[in-house]
Tab-separated table of C-alpha atoms in Angstrom:
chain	number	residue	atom	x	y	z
A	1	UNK	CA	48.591	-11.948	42.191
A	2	UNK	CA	44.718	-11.700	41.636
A	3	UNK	CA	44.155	-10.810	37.724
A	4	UNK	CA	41.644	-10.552	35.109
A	5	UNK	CA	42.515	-11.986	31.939
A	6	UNK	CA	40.908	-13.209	28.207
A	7	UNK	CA	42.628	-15.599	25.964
A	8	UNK	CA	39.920	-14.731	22.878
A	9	UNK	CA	38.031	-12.017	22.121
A	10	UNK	CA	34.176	-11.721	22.645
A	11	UNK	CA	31.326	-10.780	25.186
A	12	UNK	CA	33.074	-9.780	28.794
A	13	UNK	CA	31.060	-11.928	31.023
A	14	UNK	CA	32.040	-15.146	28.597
A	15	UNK	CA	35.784	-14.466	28.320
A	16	UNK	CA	36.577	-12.623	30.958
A	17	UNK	CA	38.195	-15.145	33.532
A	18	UNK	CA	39.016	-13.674	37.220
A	19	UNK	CA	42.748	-15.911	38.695
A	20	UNK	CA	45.861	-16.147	40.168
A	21	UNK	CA	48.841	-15.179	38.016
A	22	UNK	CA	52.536	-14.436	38.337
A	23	UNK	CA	53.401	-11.272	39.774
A	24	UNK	CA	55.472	-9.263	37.545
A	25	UNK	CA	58.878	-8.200	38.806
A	26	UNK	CA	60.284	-4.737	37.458
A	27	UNK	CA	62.509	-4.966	34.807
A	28	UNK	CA	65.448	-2.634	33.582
A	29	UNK	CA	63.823	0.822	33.388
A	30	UNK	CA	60.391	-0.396	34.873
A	31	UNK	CA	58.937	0.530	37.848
A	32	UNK	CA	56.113	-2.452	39.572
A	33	UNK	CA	52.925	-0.707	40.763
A	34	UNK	CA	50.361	-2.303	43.486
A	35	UNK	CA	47.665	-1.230	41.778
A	36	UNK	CA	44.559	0.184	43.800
A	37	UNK	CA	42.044	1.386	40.797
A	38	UNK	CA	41.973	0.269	37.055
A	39	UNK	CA	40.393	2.925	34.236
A	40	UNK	CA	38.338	1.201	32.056
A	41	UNK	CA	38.252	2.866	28.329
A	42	UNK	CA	36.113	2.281	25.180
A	43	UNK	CA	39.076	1.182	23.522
A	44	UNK	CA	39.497	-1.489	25.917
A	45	UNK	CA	35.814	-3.164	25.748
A	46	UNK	CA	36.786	-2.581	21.931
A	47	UNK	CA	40.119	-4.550	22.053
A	48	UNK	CA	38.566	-7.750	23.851
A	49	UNK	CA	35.135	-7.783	22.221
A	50	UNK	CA	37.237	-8.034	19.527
A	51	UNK	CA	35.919	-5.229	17.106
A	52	UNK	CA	39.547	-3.372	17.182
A	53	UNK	CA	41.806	-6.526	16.001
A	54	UNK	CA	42.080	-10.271	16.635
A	55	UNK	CA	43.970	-11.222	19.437
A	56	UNK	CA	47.645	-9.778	19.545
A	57	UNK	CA	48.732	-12.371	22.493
A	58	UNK	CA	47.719	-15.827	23.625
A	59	UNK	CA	46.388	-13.942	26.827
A	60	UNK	CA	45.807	-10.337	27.766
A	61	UNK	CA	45.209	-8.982	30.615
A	62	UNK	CA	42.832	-5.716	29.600
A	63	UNK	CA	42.567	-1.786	31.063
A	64	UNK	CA	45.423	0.827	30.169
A	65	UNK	CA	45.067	3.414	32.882
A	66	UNK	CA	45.533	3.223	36.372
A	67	UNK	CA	46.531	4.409	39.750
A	68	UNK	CA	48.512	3.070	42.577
A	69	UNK	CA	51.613	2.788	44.561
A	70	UNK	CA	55.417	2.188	43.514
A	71	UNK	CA	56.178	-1.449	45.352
A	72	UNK	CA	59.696	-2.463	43.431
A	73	UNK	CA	62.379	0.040	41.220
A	74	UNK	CA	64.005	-1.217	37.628
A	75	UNK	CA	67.820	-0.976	37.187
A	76	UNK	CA	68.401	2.322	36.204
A	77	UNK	CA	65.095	3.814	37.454
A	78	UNK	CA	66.040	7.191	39.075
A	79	UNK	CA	62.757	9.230	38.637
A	80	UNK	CA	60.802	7.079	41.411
A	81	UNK	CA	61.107	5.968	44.909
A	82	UNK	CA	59.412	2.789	46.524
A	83	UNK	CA	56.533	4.437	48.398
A	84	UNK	CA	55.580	6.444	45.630
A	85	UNK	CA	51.650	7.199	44.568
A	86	UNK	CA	51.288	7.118	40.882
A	87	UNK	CA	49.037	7.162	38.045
A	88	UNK	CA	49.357	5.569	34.681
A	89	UNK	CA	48.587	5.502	30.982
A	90	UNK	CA	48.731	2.714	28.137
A	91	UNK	CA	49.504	0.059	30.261
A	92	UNK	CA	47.935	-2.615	27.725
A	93	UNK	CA	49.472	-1.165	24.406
A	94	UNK	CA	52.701	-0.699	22.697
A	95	UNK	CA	53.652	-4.804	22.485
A	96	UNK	CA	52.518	-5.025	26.011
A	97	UNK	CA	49.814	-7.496	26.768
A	98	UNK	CA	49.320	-7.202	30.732
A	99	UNK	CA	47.465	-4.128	31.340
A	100	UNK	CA	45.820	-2.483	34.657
A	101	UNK	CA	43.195	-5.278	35.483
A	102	UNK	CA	45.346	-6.865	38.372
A	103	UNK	CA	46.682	-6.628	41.108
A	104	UNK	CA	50.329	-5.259	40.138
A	105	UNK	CA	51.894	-4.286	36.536
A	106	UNK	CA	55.415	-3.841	36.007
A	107	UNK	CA	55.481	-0.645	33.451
A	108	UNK	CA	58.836	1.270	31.638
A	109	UNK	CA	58.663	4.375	33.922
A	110	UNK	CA	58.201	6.869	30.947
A	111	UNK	CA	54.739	5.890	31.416
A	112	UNK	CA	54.329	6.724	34.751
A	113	UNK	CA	53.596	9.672	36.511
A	114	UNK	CA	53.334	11.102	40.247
A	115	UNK	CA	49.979	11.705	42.101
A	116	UNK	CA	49.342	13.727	43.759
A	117	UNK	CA	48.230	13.554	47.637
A	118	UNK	CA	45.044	15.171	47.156
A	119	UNK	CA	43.948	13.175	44.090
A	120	UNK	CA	42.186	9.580	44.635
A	121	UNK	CA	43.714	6.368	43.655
A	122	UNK	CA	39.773	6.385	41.598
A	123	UNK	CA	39.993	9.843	40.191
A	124	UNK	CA	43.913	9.255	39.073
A	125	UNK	CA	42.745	5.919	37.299
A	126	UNK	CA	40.718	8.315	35.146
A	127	UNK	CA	43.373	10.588	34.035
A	128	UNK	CA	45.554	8.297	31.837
A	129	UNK	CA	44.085	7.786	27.976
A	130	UNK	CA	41.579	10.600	28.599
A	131	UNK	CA	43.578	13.462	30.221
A	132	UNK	CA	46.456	12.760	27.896
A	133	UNK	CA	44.698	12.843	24.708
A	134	UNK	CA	42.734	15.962	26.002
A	135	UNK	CA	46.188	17.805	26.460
A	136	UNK	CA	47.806	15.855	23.077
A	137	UNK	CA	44.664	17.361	21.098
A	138	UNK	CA	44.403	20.608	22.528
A	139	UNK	CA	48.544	21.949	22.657
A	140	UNK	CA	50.189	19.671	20.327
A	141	UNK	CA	50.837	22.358	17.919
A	142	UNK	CA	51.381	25.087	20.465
A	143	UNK	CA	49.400	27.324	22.877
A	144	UNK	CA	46.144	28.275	22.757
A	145	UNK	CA	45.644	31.589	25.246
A	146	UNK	CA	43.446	33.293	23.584
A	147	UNK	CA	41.931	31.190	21.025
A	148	UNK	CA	38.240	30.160	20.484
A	149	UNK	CA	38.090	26.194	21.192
A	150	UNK	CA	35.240	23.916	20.651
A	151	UNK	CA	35.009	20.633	22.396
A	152	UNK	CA	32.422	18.111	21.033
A	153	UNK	CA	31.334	15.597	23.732
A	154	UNK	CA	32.326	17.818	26.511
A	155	UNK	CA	30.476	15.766	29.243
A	156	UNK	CA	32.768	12.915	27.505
A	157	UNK	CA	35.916	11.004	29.205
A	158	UNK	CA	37.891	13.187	27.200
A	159	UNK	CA	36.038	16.033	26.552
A	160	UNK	CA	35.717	16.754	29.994
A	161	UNK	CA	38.680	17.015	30.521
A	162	UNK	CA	39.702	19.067	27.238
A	163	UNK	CA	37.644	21.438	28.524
A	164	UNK	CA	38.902	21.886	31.954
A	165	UNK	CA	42.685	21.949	30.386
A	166	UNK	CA	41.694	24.648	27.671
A	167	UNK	CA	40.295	27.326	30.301
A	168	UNK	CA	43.563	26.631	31.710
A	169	UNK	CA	45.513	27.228	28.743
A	170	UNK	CA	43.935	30.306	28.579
A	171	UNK	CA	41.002	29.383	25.659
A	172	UNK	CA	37.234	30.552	25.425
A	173	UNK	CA	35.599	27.118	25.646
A	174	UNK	CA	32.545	25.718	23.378
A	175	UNK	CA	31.240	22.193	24.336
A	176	UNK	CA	28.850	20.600	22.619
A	177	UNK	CA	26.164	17.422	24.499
A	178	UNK	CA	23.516	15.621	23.903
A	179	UNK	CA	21.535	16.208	27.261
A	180	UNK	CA	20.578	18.359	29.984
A	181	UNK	CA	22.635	16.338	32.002
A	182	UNK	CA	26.081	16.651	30.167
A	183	UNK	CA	25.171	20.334	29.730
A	184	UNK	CA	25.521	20.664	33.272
A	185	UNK	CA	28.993	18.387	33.479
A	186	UNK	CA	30.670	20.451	30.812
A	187	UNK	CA	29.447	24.065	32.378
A	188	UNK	CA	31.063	22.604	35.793
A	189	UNK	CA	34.223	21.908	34.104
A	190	UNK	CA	34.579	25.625	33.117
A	191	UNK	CA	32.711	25.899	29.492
A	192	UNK	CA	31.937	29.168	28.270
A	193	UNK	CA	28.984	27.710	26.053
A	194	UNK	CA	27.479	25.067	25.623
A	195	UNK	CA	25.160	23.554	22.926
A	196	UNK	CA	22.933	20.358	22.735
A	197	UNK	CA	23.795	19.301	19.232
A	198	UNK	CA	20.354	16.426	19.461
A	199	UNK	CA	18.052	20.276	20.070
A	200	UNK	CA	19.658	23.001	18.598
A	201	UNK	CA	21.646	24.940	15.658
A	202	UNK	CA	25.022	24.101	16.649
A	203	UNK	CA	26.115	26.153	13.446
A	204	UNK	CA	24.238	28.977	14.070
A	205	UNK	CA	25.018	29.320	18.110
A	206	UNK	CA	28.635	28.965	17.775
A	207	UNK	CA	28.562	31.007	14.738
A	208	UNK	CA	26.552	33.713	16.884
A	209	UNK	CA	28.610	33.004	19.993
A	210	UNK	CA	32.294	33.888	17.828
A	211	UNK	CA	30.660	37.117	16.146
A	212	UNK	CA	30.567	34.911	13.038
A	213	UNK	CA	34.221	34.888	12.911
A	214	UNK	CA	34.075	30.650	13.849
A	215	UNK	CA	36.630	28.756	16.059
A	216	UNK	CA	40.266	28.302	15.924
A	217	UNK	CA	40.511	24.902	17.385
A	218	UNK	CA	38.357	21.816	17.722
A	219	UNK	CA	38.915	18.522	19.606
A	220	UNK	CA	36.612	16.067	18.071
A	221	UNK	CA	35.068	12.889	19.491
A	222	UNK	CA	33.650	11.833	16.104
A	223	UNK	CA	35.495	13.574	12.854
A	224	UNK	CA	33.284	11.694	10.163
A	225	UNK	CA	29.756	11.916	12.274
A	226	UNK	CA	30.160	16.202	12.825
A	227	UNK	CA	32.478	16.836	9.818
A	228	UNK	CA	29.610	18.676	7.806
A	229	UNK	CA	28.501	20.557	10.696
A	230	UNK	CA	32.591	20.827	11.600
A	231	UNK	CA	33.438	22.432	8.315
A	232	UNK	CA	30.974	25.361	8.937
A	233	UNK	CA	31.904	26.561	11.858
A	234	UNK	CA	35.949	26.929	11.556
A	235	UNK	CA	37.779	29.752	11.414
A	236	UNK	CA	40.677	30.442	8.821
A	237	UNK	CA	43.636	28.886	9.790
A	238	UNK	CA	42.427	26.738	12.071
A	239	UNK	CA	42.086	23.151	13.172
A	240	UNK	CA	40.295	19.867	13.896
A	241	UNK	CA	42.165	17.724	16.188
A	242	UNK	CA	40.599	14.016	15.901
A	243	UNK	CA	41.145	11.205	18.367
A	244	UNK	CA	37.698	9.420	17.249
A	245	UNK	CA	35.494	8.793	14.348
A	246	UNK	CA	32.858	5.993	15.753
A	247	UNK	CA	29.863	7.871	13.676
A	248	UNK	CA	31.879	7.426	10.224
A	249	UNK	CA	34.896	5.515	9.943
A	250	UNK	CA	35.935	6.350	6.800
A	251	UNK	CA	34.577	9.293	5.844
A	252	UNK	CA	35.132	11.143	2.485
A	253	UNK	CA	37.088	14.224	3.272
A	254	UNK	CA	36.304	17.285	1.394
A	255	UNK	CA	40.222	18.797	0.889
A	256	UNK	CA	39.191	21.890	-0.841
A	257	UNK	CA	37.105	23.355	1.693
A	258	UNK	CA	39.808	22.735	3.774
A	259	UNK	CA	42.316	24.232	1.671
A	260	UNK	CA	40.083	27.483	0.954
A	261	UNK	CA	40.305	27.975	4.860
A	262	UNK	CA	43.647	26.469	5.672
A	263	UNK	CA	42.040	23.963	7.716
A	264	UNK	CA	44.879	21.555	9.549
A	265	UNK	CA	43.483	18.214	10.399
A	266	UNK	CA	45.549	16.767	13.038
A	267	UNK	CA	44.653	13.101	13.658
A	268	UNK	CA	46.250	11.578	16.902
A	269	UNK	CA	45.522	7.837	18.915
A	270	UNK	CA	47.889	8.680	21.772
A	271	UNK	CA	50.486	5.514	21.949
A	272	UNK	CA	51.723	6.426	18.247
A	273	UNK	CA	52.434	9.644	19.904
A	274	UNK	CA	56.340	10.730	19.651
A	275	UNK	CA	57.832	10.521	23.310
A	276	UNK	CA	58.626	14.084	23.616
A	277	UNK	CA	55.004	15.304	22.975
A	278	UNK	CA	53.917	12.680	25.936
A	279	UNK	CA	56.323	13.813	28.081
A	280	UNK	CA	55.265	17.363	27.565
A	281	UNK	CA	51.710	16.448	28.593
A	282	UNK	CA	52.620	14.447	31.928
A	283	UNK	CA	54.768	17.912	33.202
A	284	UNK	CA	51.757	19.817	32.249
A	285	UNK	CA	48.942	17.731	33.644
A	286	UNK	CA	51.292	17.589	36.701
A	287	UNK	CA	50.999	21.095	37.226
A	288	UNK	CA	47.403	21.686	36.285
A	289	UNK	CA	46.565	19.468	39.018
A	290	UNK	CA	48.846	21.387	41.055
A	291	UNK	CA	47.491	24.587	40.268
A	292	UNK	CA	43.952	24.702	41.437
A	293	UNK	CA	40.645	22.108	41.805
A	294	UNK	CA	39.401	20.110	38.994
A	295	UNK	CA	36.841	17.392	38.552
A	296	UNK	CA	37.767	13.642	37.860
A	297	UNK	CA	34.315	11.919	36.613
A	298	UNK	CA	33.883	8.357	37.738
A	299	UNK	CA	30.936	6.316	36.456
A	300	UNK	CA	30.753	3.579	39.092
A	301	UNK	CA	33.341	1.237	40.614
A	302	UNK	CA	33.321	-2.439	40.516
A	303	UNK	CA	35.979	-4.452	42.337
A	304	UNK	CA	38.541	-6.748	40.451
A	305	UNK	CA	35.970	-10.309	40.235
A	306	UNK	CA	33.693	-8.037	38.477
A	307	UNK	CA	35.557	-6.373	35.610
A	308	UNK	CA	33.331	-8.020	33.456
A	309	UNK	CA	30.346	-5.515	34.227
A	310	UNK	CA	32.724	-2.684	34.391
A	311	UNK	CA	33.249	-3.702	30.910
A	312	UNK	CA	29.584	-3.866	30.238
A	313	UNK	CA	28.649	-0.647	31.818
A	314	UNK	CA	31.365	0.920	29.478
A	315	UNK	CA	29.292	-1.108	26.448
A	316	UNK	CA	25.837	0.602	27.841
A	317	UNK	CA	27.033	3.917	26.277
A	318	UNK	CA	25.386	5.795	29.062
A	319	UNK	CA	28.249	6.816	31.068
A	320	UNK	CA	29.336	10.097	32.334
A	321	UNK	CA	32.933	9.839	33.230
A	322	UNK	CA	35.459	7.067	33.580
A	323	UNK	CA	34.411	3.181	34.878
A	324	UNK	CA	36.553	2.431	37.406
A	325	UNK	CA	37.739	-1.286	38.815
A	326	UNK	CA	39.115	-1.201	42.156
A	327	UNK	CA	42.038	-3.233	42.070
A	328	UNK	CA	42.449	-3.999	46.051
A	329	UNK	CA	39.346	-5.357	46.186
């Protein structure tokens, strides 16, 4: 098979190398995939530039998400049929060091889920890491009908989709964006409000927004960059949910403000995530898709030979949506 591989970390175009490798059979309990689109995430320009961890295999073949079509079953595989469209999620984690950048992966089917007919091979390469950590940071302690929910970076990968998965979980939705541009991605994905944290009071129109009461719930793209803003605007009892914290990695933590409040700070990075809790989000993402018309972001599409400016145009930081590498081509 055709596959895109690195065998040391740096800049994409210099170790990015475009072959022929071994196609993967499917083992016990692993479904194989023909692969038609490849999601391309932060944290995989951040694994092979090499600014998450030195290598972790003599060769790695990068992207976690994807989309495609079920080409060979695993002993004991009853969940999936050959023939089967699909879409994907940490493909390149977990001990695994061939992820979607190819032409087939053999995957443990847990991590596998249908697609539906009406969804792209494209937009289902964007659901994986994004859609799943949306759904892991909004419910993982429960529903939220009901609740006040603010999503910062809701034009984001995952923000955008956090939003779209909280109006269906019954929440009034707050996003927060940087531009006029994003304002008008997160209002199309179903935001109540929306506030450009770069021109206004964020404190003062959510405050304003929640009848000073504050919000119950927040899914943060960057803890230590908006915790002092954060802290101002939560309700009691309520919490942050944090899958990110690029604008201060380790940030000092101010516990009794939290504890005055009863602030719970749920940190997640989804493949630590217990299995159950996973599973939970595929059956619900499954039926959100099922139950109306959402919007899957794509960013541009490269074919396979040039994953290395997919990676790039993930590196620009300009995006709005997912980077996609279509894997047929």
């Amino acid at each position: 098979m055709r596959a895109v591989w690195y065998e040391r970390t740096g800049a994409a175009p210099t170790v990015l190398t475009v072959g022929e490798m071994p196609t993967p059979d499917a083992g016990p309990g692993e479904v194989r995939i023909r692969l038609e689109a490849s999601g391309v995430n932060p944290a995989d320009v951040g694994r092979r530039s090499g600014n998450y961890r030195a290598m972790e295999f003599p060769r790695v073949v990068p992207n976690s998400d994807g989309a495609g079509i079920v080409d060979q079953i695993g002993d004991g595989v009853t969940r999936f049929a050959v023939g089967d469209r699909v879409w994907l999620f940490n493909g390149q984690r977990n001990g695994r060091a061939f992820g979607t950048a190819a032409e087939y992966i053999a995957l443990a089917d847990h991590l596998v889920t249908p697609l539906p007919d009406d969804v792209s091979f494209a937009a289902g390469a964007t659901l994986g890491i994004p859609c799943m950590t949306a759904w892991c940071a909004l419910f993982a302690d429960g529903p939220i009908a009901g609740q006040t929910v603010l999503v910062t970076g809701g034009a984001g990968a995952v923000g955008h989709y956090a939003v779209q998965l909280a109006k269906w979980g019954g929440a009034r939705v707050i996003a927060t964006v940087s531009s006029e541009a994003k304002d008008i991605e997160a209002r199309l994905a179903g935001a109540d409000f929306v506030v450009n944290y770069r021109t206004e009071d964020v404190v003062g129109k959510v405050m304003a927004f929640t009848g000073n009461r504050g919000v119950d719930r927040v899914v943060d793209v960057d803890f230590g960059g908006n915790l002092a803003t954060t802290l101002k605007l939560m309700a009691r009892n309520s919490t942050i949910a944090v899958y990110a914290t690029n604008g201060n990695r380790t940030p000092t933590v101010p516990m009794r403000e939290l504890m005055e409040k009863c602030i719970a700070l749920r940190s997640l990075v989804l493949f630590a995530l217990p299995p159950p809790l996973l599973a939970a989000a595929q059956e619900d993402i499954t039926k959100w898709l099922a139950s109306g018309t959402r919007v899957h972001n794509i960013a541009g599409r490269f074919a396979l030979a040039d994953t290395a400016a997919a990676h790039l145009a993930v590196e620009k930081g300009d995006k709005i949506g997912t980077v996609i590498v279509d894997c047929a081509r």
